[in-house]
PDB file of C-alpha atoms in Angstrom:
ATOM      1  CA  GLU H   1      -9.624 -18.152  24.623  1.00  0.00           C
ATOM      2  CA  ASP H   2      -9.354 -20.837  21.845  1.00  0.00           C
ATOM      3  CA  GLY H   3     -12.656 -21.918  22.635  1.00  0.00           C
ATOM      4  CA  LYS H   4     -11.657 -24.771  25.080  1.00  0.00           C
ATOM      5  CA  LEU H   5     -12.482 -25.484  28.888  1.00  0.00           C
ATOM      6  CA  SER H   6      -9.298 -25.674  30.927  1.00  0.00           C
ATOM      7  CA  GLU H   7      -8.875 -27.923  33.242  1.00  0.00           C
ATOM      8  CA  GLN H   8     -10.236 -27.382  36.678  1.00  0.00           C
ATOM      9  CA  ILE H   9      -9.516 -29.065  40.184  1.00  0.00           C
ATOM     10  CA  VAL H  10     -11.199 -28.105  42.712  1.00  0.00           C
ATOM     11  CA  LEU H  11      -9.924 -28.842  46.692  1.00  0.00           C
ATOM     12  CA  LYS H  12     -10.501 -27.327  49.840  1.00  0.00           C
ATOM     13  CA  TYR H  13      -7.393 -25.656  51.231  1.00  0.00           C
ATOM     14  CA  GLU H  14      -6.809 -28.371  53.566  1.00  0.00           C
ATOM     15  CA  GLU H  15      -6.398 -30.901  50.577  1.00  0.00           C
ATOM     16  CA  ILE H  16      -3.192 -28.811  49.670  1.00  0.00           C
ATOM     17  CA  TYR H  17      -1.727 -28.008  52.338  1.00  0.00           C
ATOM     18  CA  GLU H  18      -1.511 -31.942  52.822  1.00  0.00           C
ATOM     19  CA  LEU H  19      -0.983 -32.897  49.703  1.00  0.00           C
ATOM     20  CA  VAL H  20       1.785 -30.322  50.069  1.00  0.00           C
ATOM     21  CA  CYS H  21       2.660 -31.972  53.183  1.00  0.00           C
ATOM     22  CA  HIS H  22       3.571 -35.074  50.524  1.00  0.00           C
ATOM     23  CA  ARG H  23       5.332 -33.775  48.254  1.00  0.00           C
ATOM     24  CA  ILE H  24       7.624 -32.355  50.923  1.00  0.00           C
ATOM     25  CA  ALA H  25       7.666 -35.822  52.942  1.00  0.00           C
ATOM     26  CA  ALA H  26       8.554 -37.429  49.160  1.00  0.00           C
ATOM     27  CA  ALA H  27      11.375 -34.678  48.851  1.00  0.00           C
ATOM     28  CA  ILE H  28      13.058 -35.616  51.836  1.00  0.00           C
ATOM     29  CA  GLU H  29      12.327 -39.584  52.434  1.00  0.00           C
ATOM     30  CA  SER H  30      16.362 -40.431  51.262  1.00  0.00           C
ATOM     31  CA  ILE H  31      18.098 -38.224  53.235  1.00  0.00           C
ATOM     32  CA  LYS H  32      18.272 -37.278  56.533  1.00  0.00           C
ATOM     33  CA  THR H  33      16.367 -34.025  57.007  1.00  0.00           C
ATOM     34  CA  LYS H  34      13.625 -33.322  59.356  1.00  0.00           C
ATOM     35  CA  VAL H  35      11.500 -30.656  59.134  1.00  0.00           C
ATOM     36  CA  VAL H  36       9.617 -28.156  61.992  1.00  0.00           C
ATOM     37  CA  MET H  37       5.911 -26.863  60.408  1.00  0.00           C
ATOM     38  CA  ILE H  38       4.163 -24.610  62.115  1.00  0.00           C
ATOM     39  CA  PRO H  39       0.548 -23.581  61.688  1.00  0.00           C
ATOM     40  CA  SER H  40       0.196 -19.692  60.896  1.00  0.00           C
ATOM     41  CA  GLN H  41      -2.489 -16.933  61.651  1.00  0.00           C
ATOM     42  CA  ASN H  42      -2.823 -16.293  57.750  1.00  0.00           C
ATOM     43  CA  ASP H  43      -3.702 -20.098  57.127  1.00  0.00           C
ATOM     44  CA  VAL H  44      -6.680 -19.506  55.427  1.00  0.00           C
ATOM     45  CA  PHE H  45      -8.201 -22.605  57.190  1.00  0.00           C
ATOM     46  CA  HIS H  46      -6.414 -22.572  60.525  1.00  0.00           C
ATOM     47  CA  HIS H  47      -8.355 -19.675  62.120  1.00  0.00           C
ATOM     48  CA  VAL H  48      -6.878 -20.545  66.240  1.00  0.00           C
ATOM     49  CA  PRO H  49      -5.805 -17.149  68.022  1.00  0.00           C
ATOM     50  CA  PHE H  50      -2.354 -17.182  69.011  1.00  0.00           C
ATOM     51  CA  PRO H  51      -0.132 -18.968  70.273  1.00  0.00           C
ATOM     52  CA  GLN H  52      -1.869 -21.834  67.861  1.00  0.00           C
ATOM     53  CA  PRO H  53      -2.030 -25.970  68.434  1.00  0.00           C
ATOM     54  CA  PRO H  54      -0.488 -27.626  66.213  1.00  0.00           C
ATOM     55  CA  MET H  55      -2.248 -28.502  63.203  1.00  0.00           C
ATOM     56  CA  ARG H  56      -3.182 -32.419  62.357  1.00  0.00           C
ATOM     57  CA  TYR H  57      -2.837 -34.532  60.314  1.00  0.00           C
ATOM     58  CA  PRO H  58      -3.116 -38.331  60.569  1.00  0.00           C
ATOM     59  CA  LEU H  59      -1.137 -38.900  57.464  1.00  0.00           C
ATOM     60  CA  VAL H  60       1.975 -36.507  57.673  1.00  0.00           C
ATOM     61  CA  GLU H  61       1.974 -37.130  61.298  1.00  0.00           C
ATOM     62  CA  LYS H  62       2.941 -40.744  61.117  1.00  0.00           C
ATOM     63  CA  ASN H  63       5.961 -39.766  58.614  1.00  0.00           C
ATOM     64  CA  GLU H  64       9.395 -39.432  61.139  1.00  0.00           C
ATOM     65  CA  ASN H  65      11.091 -36.419  59.156  1.00  0.00           C
ATOM     66  CA  ILE H  66       7.826 -34.138  59.161  1.00  0.00           C
ATOM     67  CA  ARG H  67       7.137 -32.487  62.784  1.00  0.00           C
ATOM     68  CA  MET H  68       3.915 -30.098  63.273  1.00  0.00           C
ATOM     69  CA  MET H  69       3.763 -27.989  65.793  1.00  0.00           C
ATOM     70  CA  PRO H  70       2.662 -25.238  67.781  1.00  0.00           C
ATOM     71  CA  ASN H  71       3.034 -21.600  67.401  1.00  0.00           C
ATOM     72  CA  PRO H  72       5.630 -20.459  68.705  1.00  0.00           C
ATOM     73  CA  CYS H  73       7.360 -22.925  70.203  1.00  0.00           C
ATOM     74  CA  THR H  74      11.038 -24.193  70.721  1.00  0.00           C
ATOM     75  CA  VAL H  75      13.058 -26.780  68.948  1.00  0.00           C
ATOM     76  CA  GLU H  76      16.832 -28.299  70.440  1.00  0.00           C
ATOM     77  CA  PHE H  77      19.366 -29.118  67.988  1.00  0.00           C
ATOM     78  CA  ARG H  78      22.375 -30.560  68.824  1.00  0.00           C
ATOM     79  CA  GLY H  79      22.378 -29.123  71.980  1.00  0.00           C
ATOM     80  CA  VAL H  80      20.549 -25.260  70.962  1.00  0.00           C
ATOM     81  CA  THR H  81      17.149 -24.566  72.181  1.00  0.00           C
ATOM     82  CA  ILE H  82      15.635 -22.516  69.190  1.00  0.00           C
ATOM     83  CA  GLY H  83      12.063 -20.308  69.522  1.00  0.00           C
ATOM     84  CA  ILE H  84      10.510 -20.643  66.123  1.00  0.00           C
ATOM     85  CA  THR H  85       7.412 -18.547  65.260  1.00  0.00           C
ATOM     86  CA  SER H  86       5.547 -17.594  62.712  1.00  0.00           C
ATOM     87  CA  GLN H  87       4.292 -14.134  64.282  1.00  0.00           C
ATOM     88  CA  ASP H  88       6.675 -10.967  62.352  1.00  0.00           C
ATOM     89  CA  VAL H  89       7.407 -10.105  65.826  1.00  0.00           C
ATOM     90  CA  VAL H  90       9.721  -7.104  64.449  1.00  0.00           C
ATOM     91  CA  PHE H  91       7.441  -5.817  62.575  1.00  0.00           C
ATOM     92  CA  ASN H  92       4.562  -5.502  64.467  1.00  0.00           C
ATOM     93  CA  LEU H  93       7.160  -4.152  67.221  1.00  0.00           C
ATOM     94  CA  SER H  94       8.944  -1.393  64.951  1.00  0.00           C
ATOM     95  CA  ARG H  95       5.506  -0.499  63.695  1.00  0.00           C
ATOM     96  CA  GLU H  96       4.231   0.794  67.010  1.00  0.00           C
ATOM     97  CA  GLU H  97       6.967   1.826  68.763  1.00  0.00           C
ATOM     98  CA  ILE H  98       7.505   5.269  69.661  1.00  0.00           C
ATOM     99  CA  ALA H  99      10.977   6.165  70.464  1.00  0.00           C
ATOM    100  CA  LEU H 100      12.728   9.297  71.310  1.00  0.00           C
ATOM    101  CA  GLN H 101      16.613   9.078  70.720  1.00  0.00           C
ATOM    102  CA  ASP H 102      19.191  10.257  73.939  1.00  0.00           C
ATOM    103  CA  LYS H 103      21.760  12.912  72.725  1.00  0.00           C
ATOM    104  CA  ASN H 104      24.243  11.276  74.770  1.00  0.00           C
ATOM    105  CA  LYS H 105      24.138   6.935  73.843  1.00  0.00           C
ATOM    106  CA  PRO H 106      24.819   5.483  70.750  1.00  0.00           C
ATOM    107  CA  LYS H 107      22.406   5.717  68.082  1.00  0.00           C
ATOM    108  CA  SER H 108      20.297   2.353  67.006  1.00  0.00           C
ATOM    109  CA  ASN H 109      18.114   1.747  65.057  1.00  0.00           C
ATOM    110  CA  ARG H 110      14.623   0.633  65.195  1.00  0.00           C
ATOM    111  CA  ILE H 111      15.428  -2.918  64.303  1.00  0.00           C
ATOM    112  CA  THR H 112      17.845  -3.274  67.495  1.00  0.00           C
ATOM    113  CA  ARG H 113      15.492  -1.833  69.646  1.00  0.00           C
ATOM    114  CA  ALA H 114      12.625  -4.722  68.406  1.00  0.00           C
ATOM    115  CA  LEU H 115      15.345  -7.345  68.861  1.00  0.00           C
ATOM    116  CA  ARG H 116      16.013  -5.945  72.233  1.00  0.00           C
ATOM    117  CA  SER H 117      13.123  -5.895  73.238  1.00  0.00           C
ATOM    118  CA  ILE H 118      11.962  -9.486  72.430  1.00  0.00           C
ATOM    119  CA  ILE H 119      15.037 -10.167  74.730  1.00  0.00           C
ATOM    120  CA  ASP H 120      14.590  -8.714  77.323  1.00  0.00           C
ATOM    121  CA  GLN H 121      11.171  -9.462  78.018  1.00  0.00           C
ATOM    122  CA  ASN H 122      11.840 -13.038  77.170  1.00  0.00           C
ATOM    123  CA  THR H 123       8.529 -13.739  75.158  1.00  0.00           C
ATOM    124  CA  PHE H 124       7.406 -14.518  71.611  1.00  0.00           C
ATOM    125  CA  GLN H 125       5.129 -11.914  71.294  1.00  0.00           C
ATOM    126  CA  PRO H 126       5.947  -8.872  73.714  1.00  0.00           C
ATOM    127  CA  LEU H 127       3.400  -6.450  72.189  1.00  0.00           C
ATOM    128  CA  TYR H 128      -0.443  -7.641  73.085  1.00  0.00           C
ATOM    129  CA  PRO H 129      -2.670  -7.355  71.495  1.00  0.00           C
ATOM    130  CA  ALA H 130      -0.186  -7.576  67.879  1.00  0.00           C
ATOM    131  CA  SER H 131      -1.219  -4.895  65.663  1.00  0.00           C
ATOM    132  CA  ASN H 132      -3.919  -5.004  62.913  1.00  0.00           C
ATOM    133  CA  VAL H 133      -2.145  -6.417  59.729  1.00  0.00           C
ATOM    134  CA  GLU H 134      -4.338  -5.664  56.530  1.00  0.00           C
ATOM    135  CA  LEU H 135      -4.600  -9.054  54.771  1.00  0.00           C
ATOM    136  CA  CYS H 136      -4.619  -8.892  50.882  1.00  0.00           C
TER     137      CYS H 136
END
């Protein structure tokens, strides 16, 4: 606006991602924090169908505090196994649900039914194929 050209940095998405990973690594270097990173189907540069393999960055993979994991994955923390996915499975299930409430049973909500479906089916993505979610 004042007649000067603004400075622009031109980087590839992969380079930006790697810079962010290095900043995270630097931030947790002196503390006992571990970071689990998984890909997303919304990533601009990691176009792999679900389930997705872990992203590969040699410099990040050498860091003991950052673990690149697949999507979905399970990790164990102090004897507790935790399932992780970047999919919004609850949203996808609740969006596709058609339910008729039984008047003789206690009222349940859509989120509760979606969570119950995930647990009952014992899968990360009980809805296949997943809903098409429009990206902006």
